[in-house]
C-alpha positions as a printed Julia matrix, in Angstrom:
220×3 Matrix{Float64}:
 -13.57    2.38   -6.89
 -10.35    2.82   -5.0
  -9.45    0.77   -2.01
  -6.75    0.93    0.53
  -5.85   -1.66    3.12
  -5.66    0.27    6.36
  -3.17   -0.96    8.9
  -3.7    -0.46   12.62
  -2.23   -2.25   15.59
  -2.99   -4.06   18.81
  -0.23   -4.93   21.21
   0.23   -8.44   22.64
   3.37   -8.85   24.7
   5.39  -12.03   25.06
   8.57  -12.72   26.99
  10.79  -13.15   23.96
  14.33  -12.33   25.03
  13.3    -8.88   26.31
  11.38   -8.18   23.1
   7.68   -7.51   22.64
   5.64   -9.02   19.83
   3.22   -6.65   18.11
   0.33   -7.82   15.98
  -0.52   -5.43   13.17
  -4.07   -5.2    11.9
  -5.8    -3.61    8.95
  -9.3    -2.15    8.94
 -11.33   -3.98    6.32
 -13.55   -1.39    4.63
 -15.53   -4.21    3.01
 -16.72   -5.53    6.34
 -14.59   -8.65    6.38
 -15.65   -9.83    2.93
 -12.67   -8.63    0.9
 -12.08  -10.54   -2.32
  -9.9   -10.13   -5.36
 -11.45   -8.06   -8.16
 -13.31  -10.09  -10.77
 -11.27  -10.05  -14.0
 -12.79   -9.48  -17.41
 -12.87  -12.34  -19.92
  -9.87  -11.17  -21.93
  -7.82   -8.94  -19.62
  -5.78  -10.09  -16.62
  -3.09   -8.8   -14.29
   0.02  -10.71  -13.24
   1.38   -9.37   -9.95
   4.18  -10.38   -7.59
   4.72   -8.14   -4.57
   5.47   -8.25   -0.86
   5.29   -5.95    2.15
   7.58   -6.09    5.19
   7.18   -4.31    8.53
   9.92   -3.56   11.07
  10.18   -1.87   14.46
  11.83    1.57   14.56
  11.18    2.94   18.05
   8.98    5.26   20.12
   7.39    8.21   18.34
   7.4    11.71   19.81
   3.84   11.24   21.03
   3.6     9.26   24.26
   2.31    5.73   23.77
   2.83    5.73   20.0
   5.4     3.57   18.18
   6.99    3.97   14.76
   7.28    1.07   12.31
   9.05    0.94    8.96
   7.15   -0.31    5.92
   8.88   -1.69    2.82
   6.69   -2.51   -0.17
   8.37   -4.25   -3.11
   6.71   -4.87   -6.48
   8.81   -7.54   -8.22
   6.73   -7.99  -11.35
   3.61   -6.43  -12.82
   2.26   -7.43  -16.24
  -0.96   -6.23  -17.86
  -2.15   -9.03  -20.14
  -4.37   -7.34  -22.7
  -6.3    -8.18  -25.84
  -6.58   -6.96  -29.43
  -7.43   -3.44  -28.24
  -5.33   -3.21  -25.1
  -1.88   -4.75  -25.73
   0.06   -6.77  -23.18
   2.47   -4.51  -21.3
   5.22   -5.55  -18.88
   5.05   -2.65  -16.47
   7.61   -3.82  -13.91
  10.17   -6.57  -14.47
  12.79   -5.39  -11.96
  11.97   -4.78   -8.27
  10.53   -1.38   -7.38
  10.74   -0.51   -3.68
   8.82    2.07   -1.68
   9.5     2.74    2.01
   7.67    4.82    4.58
   6.9     5.09    8.29
   3.64    4.35   10.07
   2.87    5.41   13.62
   0.42    3.6    15.83
  -0.47    3.17   19.46
  -3.31    2.07   21.69
  -5.94    4.07   19.81
  -4.28    5.88   16.91
  -2.77    5.09   13.54
  -1.04    7.51   11.15
   0.6     6.7     7.84
   1.87    8.61    4.81
   2.82    6.39    1.88
   4.51    7.91   -1.19
   3.09    7.39   -4.65
   5.1     5.98   -7.53
   5.26    6.85  -11.24
   7.11    5.37  -14.18
   6.68    4.77  -17.92
   6.42    1.29  -19.4
   5.66   -0.44  -22.65
   6.62    0.28  -26.24
   4.71    3.56  -26.24
   5.76    4.69  -22.76
   2.42    4.13  -21.09
   2.38    5.8   -17.65
   2.07    3.64  -14.56
   1.13    4.82  -11.08
   0.9     3.36   -7.62
  -1.3     5.59   -5.51
   0.05    7.25   -2.4
  -2.07    7.92    0.64
  -2.32    9.83    3.89
  -4.46    8.24    6.55
  -5.53    8.68   10.13
  -7.31    5.9    12.0
  -8.79    5.33   15.43
  -9.93    1.96   16.67
 -12.07    0.47   19.38
 -10.48   -2.68   20.76
 -13.62   -3.72   22.64
 -15.62   -3.74   19.42
 -12.63   -4.94   17.36
 -13.24   -2.27   14.71
 -11.67    0.95   13.48
 -12.67    4.16   11.74
 -10.33    5.74    9.19
  -9.97    8.86    7.07
  -8.03    8.01    3.92
  -6.72   10.66    1.5
  -5.63    9.15   -1.82
  -2.91   10.77   -3.92
  -1.29   10.26   -7.32
   2.11   11.52   -8.48
   1.77   13.73  -11.58
   4.74   14.14  -13.91
   4.83   17.2   -16.21
   7.51   18.11  -18.8
   8.85   21.6   -18.04
  11.99   22.03  -20.17
  14.48   20.42  -22.55
  18.21   20.27  -21.88
  20.72   18.66  -24.26
  17.89   16.87  -26.09
  16.66   15.49  -22.77
  13.25   16.39  -21.35
  13.18   17.69  -17.79
  10.13   16.72  -15.76
   8.49   18.15  -12.66
   6.65   15.87  -10.25
   3.89   16.94   -7.88
   1.19   15.15   -5.92
  -2.48   15.4    -6.83
  -5.17   14.51   -4.29
  -7.77   12.35   -6.01
 -10.21   11.7    -3.2
 -10.89   11.34    0.52
 -12.88    8.54    2.09
 -14.07    7.82    5.63
 -15.02    4.29    6.58
 -15.46    1.86    9.46
 -14.57   -1.82    9.41
 -13.45   -4.8    11.5
  -9.83   -5.28   12.54
  -8.16   -8.21   10.78
  -4.61   -9.5    11.57
  -2.01   -8.49    9.01
   1.52   -9.15   10.36
   3.61   -9.61   13.49
   6.66   -7.52   14.4
   9.14   -7.89   17.26
  10.5    -4.77   18.93
  13.99   -6.29   18.9
  14.17   -5.37   15.22
  13.84   -8.89   13.9
  12.17   -9.4    10.55
   8.4    -9.25   10.51
   6.2   -12.05    9.26
   3.04  -11.7     7.2
   0.25  -13.94    8.38
  -0.54  -16.5     5.64
  -4.21  -15.55    5.45
  -3.25  -11.99    4.57
  -0.96  -12.67    1.61
  -3.83  -12.46   -0.86
  -5.1    -9.22    0.64
  -1.62   -7.72    0.47
  -1.49   -8.39   -3.25
  -5.06   -7.2    -3.73
  -4.17   -3.85   -2.2
  -1.46   -3.29   -4.76
  -3.64   -4.44   -7.63
  -6.43   -2.05   -6.75
  -4.0     0.79   -6.11
  -2.34    0.5    -9.49
  -3.4     2.39  -12.59
  -2.18    1.63  -16.08
  -3.04    3.83  -19.05
  -3.77    1.64  -22.05
  -5.38    2.03  -25.44
  -9.14    2.09  -25.62
 -11.7     2.13  -28.36
C-alpha cells in the first residue's frame, strides 16, 4: 500500500573543473514498471512538488559521501465529490530537508515526516517520514533495501491562554524489505553546483509524494 522511492548512487567521474559528477539512482520496488496510481472516477489529486539534491562532503565512514535533500511541496489539492469535499491542503510551499549518505555499496537516509491541518474542518495532513538502509550490486544493477515508514502524530496535551498546546511524536507504521533495479534519478556535482533531475524521473518524483501523502476526509 505504501511506497517509497529509494535513492542509491553510482559514481561516474568527469573532468569538470576539478569536480566529480555523481549519478543518483533509486531502487524501483516495482521492478521497473512504476506507474502513477489509477484515480477513481470522481476523486483526483492535484500535486506540484520538486526535489533537489546537493553535495555536502565526505561522511565519517570511509568511502561514503553526504548529500543534502530538499523536498518542496508547492501545491496539494484533494478534489473530492459529494461525500469527500475538495480540500486545498497546501497552497504555500512546504519544505523538508534531510541528509542522505551513500557510497560504493551503501545507502542510508532518514527523512522527517510532516504534519499540518487543512480545510474548513481542520483535516489532518501527513507526509510520511522514513528510515532506510540499502545495499546495491553494481554488476547486477540492482539493490536491496530495508525501509521503515513513520508518521508524525500530534496530540493535544494542555491549554494555555485559550490556545491548545500539542505534543508531536513519531509512530512507526511498517517495515518493508525489497529488491529492485537501479534507475537514474538525478545528477550532482561535488563542486556544490545545483543538481538536475533527469527528465524521465520527474513523474516518479511526484508519484513518490502522492503515495506518501495521507489526507483524512469524510467517508460514508
